[in-house]
Short mmCIF file of C-alpha atoms in Angstrom, two decimals:
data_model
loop_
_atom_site.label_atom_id
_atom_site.label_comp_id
_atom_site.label_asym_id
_atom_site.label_seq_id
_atom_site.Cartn_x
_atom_site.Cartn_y
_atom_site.Cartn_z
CA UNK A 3 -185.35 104.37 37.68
CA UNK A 4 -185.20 105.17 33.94
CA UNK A 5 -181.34 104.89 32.70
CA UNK A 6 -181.35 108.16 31.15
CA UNK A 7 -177.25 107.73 30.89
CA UNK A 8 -176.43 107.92 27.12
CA UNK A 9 -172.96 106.14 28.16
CA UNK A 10 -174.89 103.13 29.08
CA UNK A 11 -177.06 102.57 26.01
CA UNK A 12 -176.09 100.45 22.98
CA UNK A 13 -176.19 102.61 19.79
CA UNK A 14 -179.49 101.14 18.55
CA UNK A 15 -181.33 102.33 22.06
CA UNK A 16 -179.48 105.56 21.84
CA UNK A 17 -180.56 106.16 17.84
CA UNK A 18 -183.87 105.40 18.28
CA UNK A 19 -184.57 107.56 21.39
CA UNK A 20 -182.90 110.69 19.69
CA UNK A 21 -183.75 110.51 15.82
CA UNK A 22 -185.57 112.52 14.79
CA UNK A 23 -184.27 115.27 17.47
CA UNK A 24 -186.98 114.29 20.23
CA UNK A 25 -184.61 114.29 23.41
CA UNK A 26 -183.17 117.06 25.13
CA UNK A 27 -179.14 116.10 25.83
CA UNK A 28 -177.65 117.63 28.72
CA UNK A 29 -174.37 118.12 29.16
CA UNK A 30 -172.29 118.82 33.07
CA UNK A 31 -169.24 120.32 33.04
CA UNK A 32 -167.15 120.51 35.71
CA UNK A 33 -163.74 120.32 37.14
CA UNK A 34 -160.63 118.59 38.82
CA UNK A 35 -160.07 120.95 41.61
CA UNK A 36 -159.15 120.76 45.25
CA UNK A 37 -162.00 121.75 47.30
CA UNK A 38 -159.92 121.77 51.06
CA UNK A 39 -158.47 118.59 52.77
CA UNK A 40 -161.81 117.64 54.08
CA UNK A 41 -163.27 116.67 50.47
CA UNK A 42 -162.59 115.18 46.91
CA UNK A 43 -161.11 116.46 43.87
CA UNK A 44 -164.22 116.22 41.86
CA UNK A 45 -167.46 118.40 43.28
CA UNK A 46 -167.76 120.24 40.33
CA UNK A 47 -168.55 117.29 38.70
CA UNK A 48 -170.38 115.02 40.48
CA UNK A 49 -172.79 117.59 41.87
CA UNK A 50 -174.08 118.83 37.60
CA UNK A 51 -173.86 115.30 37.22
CA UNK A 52 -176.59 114.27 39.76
CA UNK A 53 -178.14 117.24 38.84
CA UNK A 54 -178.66 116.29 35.23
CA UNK A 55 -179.99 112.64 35.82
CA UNK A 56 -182.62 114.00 38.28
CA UNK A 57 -183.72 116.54 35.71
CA UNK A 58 -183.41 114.02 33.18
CA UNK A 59 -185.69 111.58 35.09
CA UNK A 60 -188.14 113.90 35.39
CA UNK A 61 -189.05 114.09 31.21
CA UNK A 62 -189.36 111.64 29.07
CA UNK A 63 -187.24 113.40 25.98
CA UNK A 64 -184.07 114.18 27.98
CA UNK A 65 -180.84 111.66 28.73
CA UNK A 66 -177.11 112.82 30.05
CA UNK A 67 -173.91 112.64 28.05
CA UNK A 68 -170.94 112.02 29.97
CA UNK A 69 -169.83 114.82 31.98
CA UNK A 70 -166.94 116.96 30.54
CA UNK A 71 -164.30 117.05 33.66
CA UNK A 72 -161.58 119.00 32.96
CA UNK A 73 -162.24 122.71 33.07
CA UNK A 74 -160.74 125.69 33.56
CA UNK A 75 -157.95 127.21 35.28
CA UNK A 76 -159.01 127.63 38.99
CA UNK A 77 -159.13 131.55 39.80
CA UNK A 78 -157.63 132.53 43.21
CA UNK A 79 -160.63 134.58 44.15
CA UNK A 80 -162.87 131.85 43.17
CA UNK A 81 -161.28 128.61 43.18
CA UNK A 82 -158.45 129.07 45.31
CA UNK A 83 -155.71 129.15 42.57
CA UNK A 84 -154.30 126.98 39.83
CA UNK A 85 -151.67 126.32 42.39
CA UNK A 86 -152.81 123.51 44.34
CA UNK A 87 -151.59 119.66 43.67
CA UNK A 88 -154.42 117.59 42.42
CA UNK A 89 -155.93 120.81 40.49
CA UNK A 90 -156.07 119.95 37.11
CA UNK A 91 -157.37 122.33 34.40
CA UNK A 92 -156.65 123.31 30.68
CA UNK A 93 -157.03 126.59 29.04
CA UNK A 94 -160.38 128.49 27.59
CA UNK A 95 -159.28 127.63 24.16
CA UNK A 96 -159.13 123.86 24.95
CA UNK A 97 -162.19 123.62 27.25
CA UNK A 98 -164.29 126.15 23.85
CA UNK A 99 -163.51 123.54 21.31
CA UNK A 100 -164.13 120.26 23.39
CA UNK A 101 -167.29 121.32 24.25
CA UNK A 102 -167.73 122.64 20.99
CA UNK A 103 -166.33 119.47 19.64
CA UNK A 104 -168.62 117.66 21.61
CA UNK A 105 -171.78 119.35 21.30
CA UNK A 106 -171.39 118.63 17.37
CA UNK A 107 -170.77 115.04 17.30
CA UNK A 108 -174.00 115.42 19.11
CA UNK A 109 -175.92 117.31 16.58
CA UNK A 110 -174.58 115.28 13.42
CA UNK A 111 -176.76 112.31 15.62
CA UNK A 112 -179.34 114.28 14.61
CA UNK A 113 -179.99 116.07 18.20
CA UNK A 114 -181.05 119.96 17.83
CA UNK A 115 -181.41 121.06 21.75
CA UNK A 116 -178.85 120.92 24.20
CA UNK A 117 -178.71 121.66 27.67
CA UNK A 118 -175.18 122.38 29.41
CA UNK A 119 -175.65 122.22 33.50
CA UNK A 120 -172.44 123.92 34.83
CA UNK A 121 -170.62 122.86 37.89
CA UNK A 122 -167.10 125.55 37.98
CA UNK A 123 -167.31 129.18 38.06
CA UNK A 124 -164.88 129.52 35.86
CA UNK A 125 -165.75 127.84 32.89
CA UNK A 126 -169.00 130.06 32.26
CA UNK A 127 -167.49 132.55 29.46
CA UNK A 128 -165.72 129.62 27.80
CA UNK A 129 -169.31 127.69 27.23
CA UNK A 130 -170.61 131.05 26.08
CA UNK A 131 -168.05 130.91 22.94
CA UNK A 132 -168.67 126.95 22.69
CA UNK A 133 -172.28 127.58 22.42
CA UNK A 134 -172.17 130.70 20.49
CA UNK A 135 -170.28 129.36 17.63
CA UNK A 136 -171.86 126.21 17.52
CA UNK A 137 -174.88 128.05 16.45
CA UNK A 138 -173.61 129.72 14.12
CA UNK A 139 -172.02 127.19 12.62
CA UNK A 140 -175.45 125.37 12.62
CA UNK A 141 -177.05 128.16 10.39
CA UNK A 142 -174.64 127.85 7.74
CA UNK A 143 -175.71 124.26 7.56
CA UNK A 144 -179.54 125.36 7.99
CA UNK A 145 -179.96 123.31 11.35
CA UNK A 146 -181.59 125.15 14.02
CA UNK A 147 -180.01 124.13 17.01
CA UNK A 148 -180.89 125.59 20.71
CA UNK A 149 -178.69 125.44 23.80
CA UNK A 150 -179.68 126.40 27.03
CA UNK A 151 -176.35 126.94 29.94
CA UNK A 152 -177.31 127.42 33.40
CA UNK A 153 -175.21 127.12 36.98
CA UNK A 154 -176.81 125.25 39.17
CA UNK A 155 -176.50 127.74 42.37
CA UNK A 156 -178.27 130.46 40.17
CA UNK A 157 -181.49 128.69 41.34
CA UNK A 158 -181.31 128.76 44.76
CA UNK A 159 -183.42 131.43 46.04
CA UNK A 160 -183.19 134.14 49.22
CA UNK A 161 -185.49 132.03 51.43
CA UNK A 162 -183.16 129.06 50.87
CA UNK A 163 -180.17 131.01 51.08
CA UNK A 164 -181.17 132.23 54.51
CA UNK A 165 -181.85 128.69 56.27
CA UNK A 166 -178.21 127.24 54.83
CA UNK A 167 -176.54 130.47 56.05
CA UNK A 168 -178.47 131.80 59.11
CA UNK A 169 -175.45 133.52 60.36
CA UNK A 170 -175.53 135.74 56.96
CA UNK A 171 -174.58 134.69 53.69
CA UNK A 172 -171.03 136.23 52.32
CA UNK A 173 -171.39 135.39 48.61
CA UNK A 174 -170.98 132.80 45.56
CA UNK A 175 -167.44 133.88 45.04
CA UNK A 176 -166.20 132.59 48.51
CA UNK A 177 -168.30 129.32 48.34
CA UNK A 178 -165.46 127.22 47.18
CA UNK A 179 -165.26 124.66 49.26
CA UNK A 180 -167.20 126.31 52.08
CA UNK A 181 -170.71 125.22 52.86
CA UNK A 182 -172.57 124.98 50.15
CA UNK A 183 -170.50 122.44 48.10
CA UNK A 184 -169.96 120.44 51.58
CA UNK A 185 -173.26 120.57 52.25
CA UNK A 186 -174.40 118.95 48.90
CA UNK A 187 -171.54 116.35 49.08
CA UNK A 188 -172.49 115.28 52.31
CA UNK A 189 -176.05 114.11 50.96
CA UNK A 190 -174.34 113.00 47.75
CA UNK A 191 -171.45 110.82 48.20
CA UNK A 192 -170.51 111.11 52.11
CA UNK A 193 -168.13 108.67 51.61
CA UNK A 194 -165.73 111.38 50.18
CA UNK A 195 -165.96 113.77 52.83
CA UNK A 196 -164.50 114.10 56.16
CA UNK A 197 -165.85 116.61 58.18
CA UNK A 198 -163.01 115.78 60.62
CA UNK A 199 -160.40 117.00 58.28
CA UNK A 200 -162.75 120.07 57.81
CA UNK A 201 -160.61 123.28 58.26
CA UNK A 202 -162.40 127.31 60.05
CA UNK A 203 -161.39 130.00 57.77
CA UNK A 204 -163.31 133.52 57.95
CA UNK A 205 -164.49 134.30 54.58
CA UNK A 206 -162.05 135.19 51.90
CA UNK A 207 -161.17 138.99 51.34
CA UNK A 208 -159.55 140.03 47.86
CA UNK A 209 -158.32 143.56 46.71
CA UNK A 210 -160.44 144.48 43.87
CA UNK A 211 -157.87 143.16 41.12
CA UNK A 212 -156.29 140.22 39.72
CA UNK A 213 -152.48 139.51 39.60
CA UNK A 214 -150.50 137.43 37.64
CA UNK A 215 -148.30 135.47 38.48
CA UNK A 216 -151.38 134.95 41.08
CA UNK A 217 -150.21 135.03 44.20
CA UNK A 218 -150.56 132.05 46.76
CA UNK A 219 -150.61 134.28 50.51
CA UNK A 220 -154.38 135.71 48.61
CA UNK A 221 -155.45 132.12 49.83
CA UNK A 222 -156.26 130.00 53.19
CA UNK A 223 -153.89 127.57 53.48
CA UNK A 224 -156.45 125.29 53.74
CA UNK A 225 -157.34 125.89 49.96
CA UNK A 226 -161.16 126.47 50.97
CA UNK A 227 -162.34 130.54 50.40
CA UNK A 228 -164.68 130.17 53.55
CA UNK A 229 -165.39 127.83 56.51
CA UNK A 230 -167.11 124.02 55.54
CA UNK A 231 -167.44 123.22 59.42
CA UNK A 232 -171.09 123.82 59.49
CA UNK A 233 -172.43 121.93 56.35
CA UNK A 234 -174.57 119.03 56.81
CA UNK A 235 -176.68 116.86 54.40
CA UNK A 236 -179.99 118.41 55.28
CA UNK A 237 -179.03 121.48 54.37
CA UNK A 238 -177.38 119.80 51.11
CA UNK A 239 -180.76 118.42 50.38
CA UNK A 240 -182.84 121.80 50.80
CA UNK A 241 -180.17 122.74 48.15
CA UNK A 242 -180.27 120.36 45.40
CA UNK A 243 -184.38 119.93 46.15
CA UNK A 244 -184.24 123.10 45.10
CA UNK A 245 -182.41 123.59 41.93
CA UNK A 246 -183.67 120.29 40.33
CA UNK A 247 -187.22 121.47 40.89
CA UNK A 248 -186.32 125.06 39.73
CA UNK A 249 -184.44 123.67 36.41
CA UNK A 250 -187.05 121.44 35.24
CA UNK A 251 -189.62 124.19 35.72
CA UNK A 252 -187.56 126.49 33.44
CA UNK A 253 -187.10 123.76 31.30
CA UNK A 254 -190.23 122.96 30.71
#
C-alpha cells in the first residue's frame, strides 16, 4: 500500500506531492472519550482515521494529516457526559482555532482543498466555525480554498442500517458505545475490545432538554447510551465497506 500518511514523509516527498495544490488533505477529528468498560478511550479517532487512509488510497491526489484527538466536551445525551475518568475534552473555542490553526499551516504549504472526516458528535458545529472562517480569511488573501466536513455514519444507508440492527434501529444519538462503534472496533483493532466486559443497557431515554450542571443518574452506569453485546466484526465491516465506498464516490 501507498503511504498516504503526511506524518511519515520527509518534507521534500511531502512538498513535491502537494505544490502546486494537487492533493486533497484530509483531516479526522476525533476524541478521548470513554466508550463503556468493554472498549478503548479512542474510537472516535481511530475509526476517521482508518477511514481517511482507505479513502486516501483510493486517489492518487489525497494523503492524511495527523488526526486532531482532543475534541469536545462529551454531551450526556450523546456521549455519556463530560463526567467520566479517562474523558478528556477542551472547549469549542479551543477545538475552532486548532483546527483552524491547523487547516492554515496547511494552506500556507500551498494546499487549497481540505477534507475534515469527523469521528465525535459533538465537535460538528465547532468545525463549521473552523471551516467557515478559514474561508473567509482565505478571500481576503485571494486564495480560494474549499473544505468539505462529513461524519462518517451519515453514509450508511437504510438497507445497511437494517442488517446491523434487525431488531430495529433506535437512533445515532444513543450509538455511543452501543453497536455500531463496537461493531467497527471489532474489525479494526480487536485487540482493544472485550466483549466480555461488554455491559446490556436498553437504549437511552432523555427528557427533551439539557441541564447544567449535567446530571450523572441521565446515564447507564456503564457509560454506554445503548447495549454493545451484539456487535461483531462482520457487521463492522458491512459498515465501514460502506462509508469508504460512499465517501470516495462523493468525493470524486
Amino acid at each position: 500500500m501507498r503511504n498516504v500518511k503526511i506524518e511519515n514523509m520527509d518534507w521534500v516527498s511531502y512538498q513535491e506531492k502537494t505544490e502546486t495544490g494537487r492533493c486533497r488533505i484530509i483531516l479526522p477529528i476525533g476524541a478521548i472519550e470513554q466508550h463503556g468498560p468493554h472498549m478503548s478511550l479512542n474510537p472516535d479517532v481511530l475509526i476517521p482515521s482508518h477511514i481517511a487512509e482507505q479513502v486516501a488510497q483510493r486517489s492518487d491526489s489525497m494523503l492524511v494529516a495527523p488526526a486532531i484527538s482532543y475534541g469536545y466536551k462529551s454531551q450526556v445525551k450523546s456521549g455519556g457526559g463530560n463526567f467520566f475518568p479517562g474523558t478528556t475534552c477542551v472547549s469549542g473555542s479551543a477545538l475552532e482555532q486548532y483546527v483552524y490553526d491547523v487547516l492554515l499551516a496547511y494552506v500556507n504549504h500551498g494546499n487549497r482543498e481540505f477534507v475534515l472526516i469527523n469521528g465525535h458528535f459533538e465537535n460538528s458545529m465547532f468545525l463549521c466555525e473552523a471551516a467557515d472562517k478559514l474561508v473567509k480569511h482565505c478571500e481576503l488573501r485571494n486564495l480560494k480554498v474549499r473544505i468539505y466536513l462529513l461524519s462518517y455514519w451519515d453514509f450508511i444507508s437504510e438497507e445497511t442500517i437494517a442488517k446491523v440492527f434487525p431488531k430495529g434501529f433506535t437512533g445515532w444519538a444513543v450509538e455511543h458505545g452501543g453497536i455500531l462503534e463496537t461493531s467497527i472496533m471489532l474489525e479494526l483493532h480487536p485487540e482493544l475490545v472485550d466483549m466480555d466486559k461488554a455491559v446490556h443497557v436498553e437504549p437511552a431515554t432523555f427528557p427533551p432538554y439539557d441541564v447544567f450542571p449535567p446530571d450523572p443518574s441521565w446515564v447507564a452506569e456503564s457509560g454506554t447510551l445503548s447495549s454493545p453485546v451484539e456487535a461483531t466484526s462482520e457487521k463492522g465491516r458491512w459498515i465501514l465497506d460502506e462509508c469508504i465506498a460512499g465517501i470516495v464516490r462523493h468525493l470524486d
